[in-house]
Structures are given as structure tokens and as C-alpha cells.
PDB file of C-alpha atoms in Angstrom:
ATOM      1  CA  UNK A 271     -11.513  12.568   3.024  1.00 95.00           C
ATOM      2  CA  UNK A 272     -14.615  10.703   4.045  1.00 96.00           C
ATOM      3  CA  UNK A 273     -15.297   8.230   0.931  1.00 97.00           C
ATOM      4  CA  UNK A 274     -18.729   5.784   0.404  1.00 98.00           C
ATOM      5  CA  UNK A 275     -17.799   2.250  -0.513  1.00 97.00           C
ATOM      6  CA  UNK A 276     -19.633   1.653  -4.021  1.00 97.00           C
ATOM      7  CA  UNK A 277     -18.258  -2.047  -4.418  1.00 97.00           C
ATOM      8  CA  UNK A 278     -15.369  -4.302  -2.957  1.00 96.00           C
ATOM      9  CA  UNK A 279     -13.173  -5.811  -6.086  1.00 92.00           C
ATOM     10  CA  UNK A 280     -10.906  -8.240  -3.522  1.00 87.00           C
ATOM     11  CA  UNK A 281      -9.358  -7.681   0.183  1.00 80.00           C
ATOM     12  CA  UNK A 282      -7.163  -4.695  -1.609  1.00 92.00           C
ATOM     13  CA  UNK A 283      -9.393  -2.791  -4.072  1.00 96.00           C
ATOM     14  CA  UNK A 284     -12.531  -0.837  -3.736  1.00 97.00           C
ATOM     15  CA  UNK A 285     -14.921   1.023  -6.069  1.00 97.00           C
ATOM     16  CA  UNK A 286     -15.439   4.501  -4.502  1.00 98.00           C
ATOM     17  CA  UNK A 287     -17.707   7.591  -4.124  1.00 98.00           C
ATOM     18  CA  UNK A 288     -17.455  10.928  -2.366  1.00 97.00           C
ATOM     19  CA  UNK A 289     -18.157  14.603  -2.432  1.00 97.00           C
ATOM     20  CA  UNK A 290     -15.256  15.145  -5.191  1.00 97.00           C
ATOM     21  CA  UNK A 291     -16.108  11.666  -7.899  1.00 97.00           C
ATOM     22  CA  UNK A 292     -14.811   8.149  -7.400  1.00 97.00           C
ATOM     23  CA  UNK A 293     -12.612   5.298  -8.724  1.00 97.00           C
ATOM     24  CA  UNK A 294     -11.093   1.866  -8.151  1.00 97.00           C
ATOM     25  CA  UNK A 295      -8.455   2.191  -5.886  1.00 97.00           C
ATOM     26  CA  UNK A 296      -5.877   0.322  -3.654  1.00 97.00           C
ATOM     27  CA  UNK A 297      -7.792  -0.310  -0.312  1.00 97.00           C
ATOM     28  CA  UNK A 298      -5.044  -0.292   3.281  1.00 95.00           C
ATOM     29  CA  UNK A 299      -7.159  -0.670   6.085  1.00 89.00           C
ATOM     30  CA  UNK A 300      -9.929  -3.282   7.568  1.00 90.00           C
ATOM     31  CA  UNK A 301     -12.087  -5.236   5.219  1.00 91.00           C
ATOM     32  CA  UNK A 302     -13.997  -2.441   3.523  1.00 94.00           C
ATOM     33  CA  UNK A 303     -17.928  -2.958   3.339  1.00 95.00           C
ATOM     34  CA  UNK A 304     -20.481  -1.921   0.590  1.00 96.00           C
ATOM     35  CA  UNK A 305     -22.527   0.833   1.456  1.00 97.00           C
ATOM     36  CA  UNK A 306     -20.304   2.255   4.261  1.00 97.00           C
ATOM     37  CA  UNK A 307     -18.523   5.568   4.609  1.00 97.00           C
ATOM     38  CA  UNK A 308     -15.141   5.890   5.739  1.00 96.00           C
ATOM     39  CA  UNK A 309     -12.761   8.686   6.747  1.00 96.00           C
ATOM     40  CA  UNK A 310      -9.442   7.691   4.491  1.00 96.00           C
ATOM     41  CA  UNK A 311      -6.041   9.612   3.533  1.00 95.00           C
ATOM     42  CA  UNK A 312      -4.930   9.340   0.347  1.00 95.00           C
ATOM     43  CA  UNK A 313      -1.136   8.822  -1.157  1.00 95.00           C
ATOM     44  CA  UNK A 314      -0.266   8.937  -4.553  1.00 94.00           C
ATOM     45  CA  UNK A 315       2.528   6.448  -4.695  1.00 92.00           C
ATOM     46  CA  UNK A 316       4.587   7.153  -7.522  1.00 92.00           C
ATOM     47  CA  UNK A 317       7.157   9.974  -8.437  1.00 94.00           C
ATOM     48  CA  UNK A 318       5.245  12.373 -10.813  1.00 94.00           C
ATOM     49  CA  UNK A 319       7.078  14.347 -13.577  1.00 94.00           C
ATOM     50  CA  UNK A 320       5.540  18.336 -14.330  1.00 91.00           C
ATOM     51  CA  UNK A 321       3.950  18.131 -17.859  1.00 91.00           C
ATOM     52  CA  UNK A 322       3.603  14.551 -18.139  1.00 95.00           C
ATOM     53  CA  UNK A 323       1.606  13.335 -14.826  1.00 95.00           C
ATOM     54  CA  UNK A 324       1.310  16.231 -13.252  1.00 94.00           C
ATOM     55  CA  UNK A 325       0.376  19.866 -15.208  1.00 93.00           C
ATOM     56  CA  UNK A 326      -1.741  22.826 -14.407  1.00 92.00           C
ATOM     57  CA  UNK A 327      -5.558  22.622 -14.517  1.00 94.00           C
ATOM     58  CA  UNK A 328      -7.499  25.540 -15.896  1.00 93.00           C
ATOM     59  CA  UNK A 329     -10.626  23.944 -13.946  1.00 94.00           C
ATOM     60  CA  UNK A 330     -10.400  25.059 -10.592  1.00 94.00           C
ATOM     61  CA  UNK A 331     -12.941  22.455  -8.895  1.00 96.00           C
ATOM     62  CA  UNK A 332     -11.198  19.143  -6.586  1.00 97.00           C
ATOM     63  CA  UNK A 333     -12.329  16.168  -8.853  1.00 97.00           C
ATOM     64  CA  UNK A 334     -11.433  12.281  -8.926  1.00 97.00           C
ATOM     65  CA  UNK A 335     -12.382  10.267 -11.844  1.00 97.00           C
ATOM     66  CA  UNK A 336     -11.754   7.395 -13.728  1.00 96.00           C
ATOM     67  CA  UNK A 337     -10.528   8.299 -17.636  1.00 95.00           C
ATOM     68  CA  UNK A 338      -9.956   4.881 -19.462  1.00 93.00           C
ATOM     69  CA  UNK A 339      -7.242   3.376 -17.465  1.00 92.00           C
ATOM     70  CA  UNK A 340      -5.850   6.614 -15.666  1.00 96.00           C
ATOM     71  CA  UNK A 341      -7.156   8.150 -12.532  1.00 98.00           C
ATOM     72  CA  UNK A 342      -7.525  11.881 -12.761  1.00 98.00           C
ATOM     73  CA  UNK A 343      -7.412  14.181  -9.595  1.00 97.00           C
ATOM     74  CA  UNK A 344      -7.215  17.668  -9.645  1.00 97.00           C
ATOM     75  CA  UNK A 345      -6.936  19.340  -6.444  1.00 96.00           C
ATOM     76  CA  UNK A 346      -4.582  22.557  -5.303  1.00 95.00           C
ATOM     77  CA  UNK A 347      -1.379  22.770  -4.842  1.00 93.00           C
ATOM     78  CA  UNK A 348      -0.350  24.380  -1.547  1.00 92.00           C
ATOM     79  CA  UNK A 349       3.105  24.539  -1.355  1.00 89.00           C
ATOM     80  CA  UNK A 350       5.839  23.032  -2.776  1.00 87.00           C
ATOM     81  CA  UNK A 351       9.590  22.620  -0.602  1.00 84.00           C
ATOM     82  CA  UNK A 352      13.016  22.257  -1.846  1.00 78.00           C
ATOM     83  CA  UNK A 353      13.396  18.573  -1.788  1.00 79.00           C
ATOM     84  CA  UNK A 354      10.339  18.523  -4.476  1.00 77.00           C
ATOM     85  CA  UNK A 355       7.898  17.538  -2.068  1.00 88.00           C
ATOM     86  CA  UNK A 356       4.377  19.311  -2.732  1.00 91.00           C
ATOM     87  CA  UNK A 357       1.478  19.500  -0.466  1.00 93.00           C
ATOM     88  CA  UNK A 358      -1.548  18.826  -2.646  1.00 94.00           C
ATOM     89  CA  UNK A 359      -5.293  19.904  -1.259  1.00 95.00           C
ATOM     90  CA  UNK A 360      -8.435  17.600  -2.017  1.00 93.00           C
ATOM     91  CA  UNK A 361     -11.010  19.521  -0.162  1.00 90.00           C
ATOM     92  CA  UNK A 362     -10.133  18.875   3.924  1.00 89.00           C
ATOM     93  CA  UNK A 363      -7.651  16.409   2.636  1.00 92.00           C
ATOM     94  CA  UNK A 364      -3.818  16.922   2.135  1.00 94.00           C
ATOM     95  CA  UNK A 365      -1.378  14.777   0.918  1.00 95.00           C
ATOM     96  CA  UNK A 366       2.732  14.516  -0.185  1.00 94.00           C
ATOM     97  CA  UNK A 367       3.525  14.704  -3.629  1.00 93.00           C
ATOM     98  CA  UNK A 368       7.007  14.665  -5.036  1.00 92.00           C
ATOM     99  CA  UNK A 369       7.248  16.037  -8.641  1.00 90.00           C
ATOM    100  CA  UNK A 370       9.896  16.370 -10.782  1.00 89.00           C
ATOM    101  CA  UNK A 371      10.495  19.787 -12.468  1.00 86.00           C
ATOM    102  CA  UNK A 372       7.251  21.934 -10.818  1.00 74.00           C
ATOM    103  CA  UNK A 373       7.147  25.330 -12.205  1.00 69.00           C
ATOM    104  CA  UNK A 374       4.766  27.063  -9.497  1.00 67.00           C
ATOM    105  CA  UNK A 375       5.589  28.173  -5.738  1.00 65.00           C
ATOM    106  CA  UNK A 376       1.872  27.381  -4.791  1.00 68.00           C
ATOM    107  CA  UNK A 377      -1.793  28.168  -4.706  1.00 84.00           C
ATOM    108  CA  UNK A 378      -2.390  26.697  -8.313  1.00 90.00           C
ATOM    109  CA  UNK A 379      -4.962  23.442  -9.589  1.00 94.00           C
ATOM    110  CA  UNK A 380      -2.951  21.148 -10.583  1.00 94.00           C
ATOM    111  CA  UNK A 381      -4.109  17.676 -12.907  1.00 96.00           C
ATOM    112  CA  UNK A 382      -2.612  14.661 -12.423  1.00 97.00           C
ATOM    113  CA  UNK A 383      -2.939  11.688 -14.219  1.00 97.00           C
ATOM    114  CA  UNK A 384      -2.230   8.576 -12.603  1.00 97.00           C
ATOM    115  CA  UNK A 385      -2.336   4.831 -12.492  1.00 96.00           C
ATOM    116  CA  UNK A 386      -2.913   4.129  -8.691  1.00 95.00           C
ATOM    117  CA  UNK A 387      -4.434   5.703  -6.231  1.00 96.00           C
ATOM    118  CA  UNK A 388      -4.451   4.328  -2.131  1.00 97.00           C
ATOM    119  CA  UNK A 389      -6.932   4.786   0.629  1.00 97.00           C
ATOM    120  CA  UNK A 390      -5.713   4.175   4.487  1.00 96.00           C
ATOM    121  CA  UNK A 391      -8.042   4.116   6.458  1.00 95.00           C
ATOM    122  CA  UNK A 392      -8.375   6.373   9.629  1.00 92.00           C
ATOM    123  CA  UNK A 393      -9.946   7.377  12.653  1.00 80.00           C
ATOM    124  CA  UNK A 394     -11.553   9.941  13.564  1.00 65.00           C
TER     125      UNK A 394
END
């Protein structure tokens, strides 16, 4: 996901922008600057649970956004294995999910609500 550096917190949070909303998140990578744009993955790093973090969105639209202390991000759910991993779509981004208890095979919005999101930088 290519992201705009809004503001640097410390050495291992940023304040960011792109196509989709922004948020504070956990910065991995070299020393972020204001103003720049870089190409980043992002990982969810926590085990989410279906109807408490994780539960289907009726909004159909990839979205990041702060809400009080929780980071929303709805994006689509592209398939989801045995061992509870999911692969999650943010636009041209994927990522691994694990989630407890999923009720859908795939090709579904889902909303998650989390406390931490990461960025590692890449490139392209």
C-alpha cells in the first residue's frame, strides 16, 4: 500500500495518509520523513475473534480510520484456510489474518476493530 507520512510521533510511530484514510501506527522500517510517500505492508498483529474484532461490514468500500482509541479497517476478505488464517484485501494490498470462529468461505467486507496497526516498509 503506498502511504503519505502526515507526522512522525518517535523512531516507531507515524501519523498516516493514503488512498483508503489514515492513523497512528507502529512504524518498521528506516526513519520515516514528513511529507514522503512510502510503499508499506501492513500486519495486524494480534489474534482476532469473529463478532468481537472482526465482523461483517455492510459498507463495501477499503477504509482505515481512527475511532477514539481503535483503528478501524475494513477491507475484503479473500479466503480463509483451515488453520484460521484469512487473506484480507486493502486495495493492491494483502495481508494474514488469523480469526477465531469466521463464519464466511470468502469474498465478504469484513470490519475490524483494532488497537495496533504496523507498517514495514518495502521496496519496490
Amino acid at each position: 500500500m503506498r502511504i503519505v507520512v502526515e507526522k512522525v510521533e518517535d523512531a516507531h510511530h507515524v501519523k498516516f495518509s493514503s488512498l483508503y484514510g489514515g492513523c497512528l501506527a507502529q512504524w518498521e522500517g528506516s526513519s520515516p520523513l514528513i511529507g514522503n510517500a512510502y510503499d508499506v505492508e501492513i500486519d495486524i498483529p494480534c489474534v482476532l475473534t469473529w463478532g468481537l474484532e472482526a465482523t461483517y461490514s455492510e459498507e463495501e468500500q477499503y477504509q482505515i480510520k481512527e475511532i477514539g482509541r481503535k483503528i478501524l479497517v475494513i477491507g475484503k476478505l479473500e479466503s480463509i484456510h483451515d488453520d484460521g488464517y484469512a487473506v484480507f484485501r486493502m486495495g493492491e494490498s494483502v495481508t494474514l489474518l488469523e480469526i477465531r470462529g469466521i463464519q464466511f468461505s470468502k469474498m465478504v467486507f469484513l470490519k475490524l476493530e483494532i488497537n495496533n496497526l504496523i507498517l514495514h516498509e518495502i521496496s519496490l
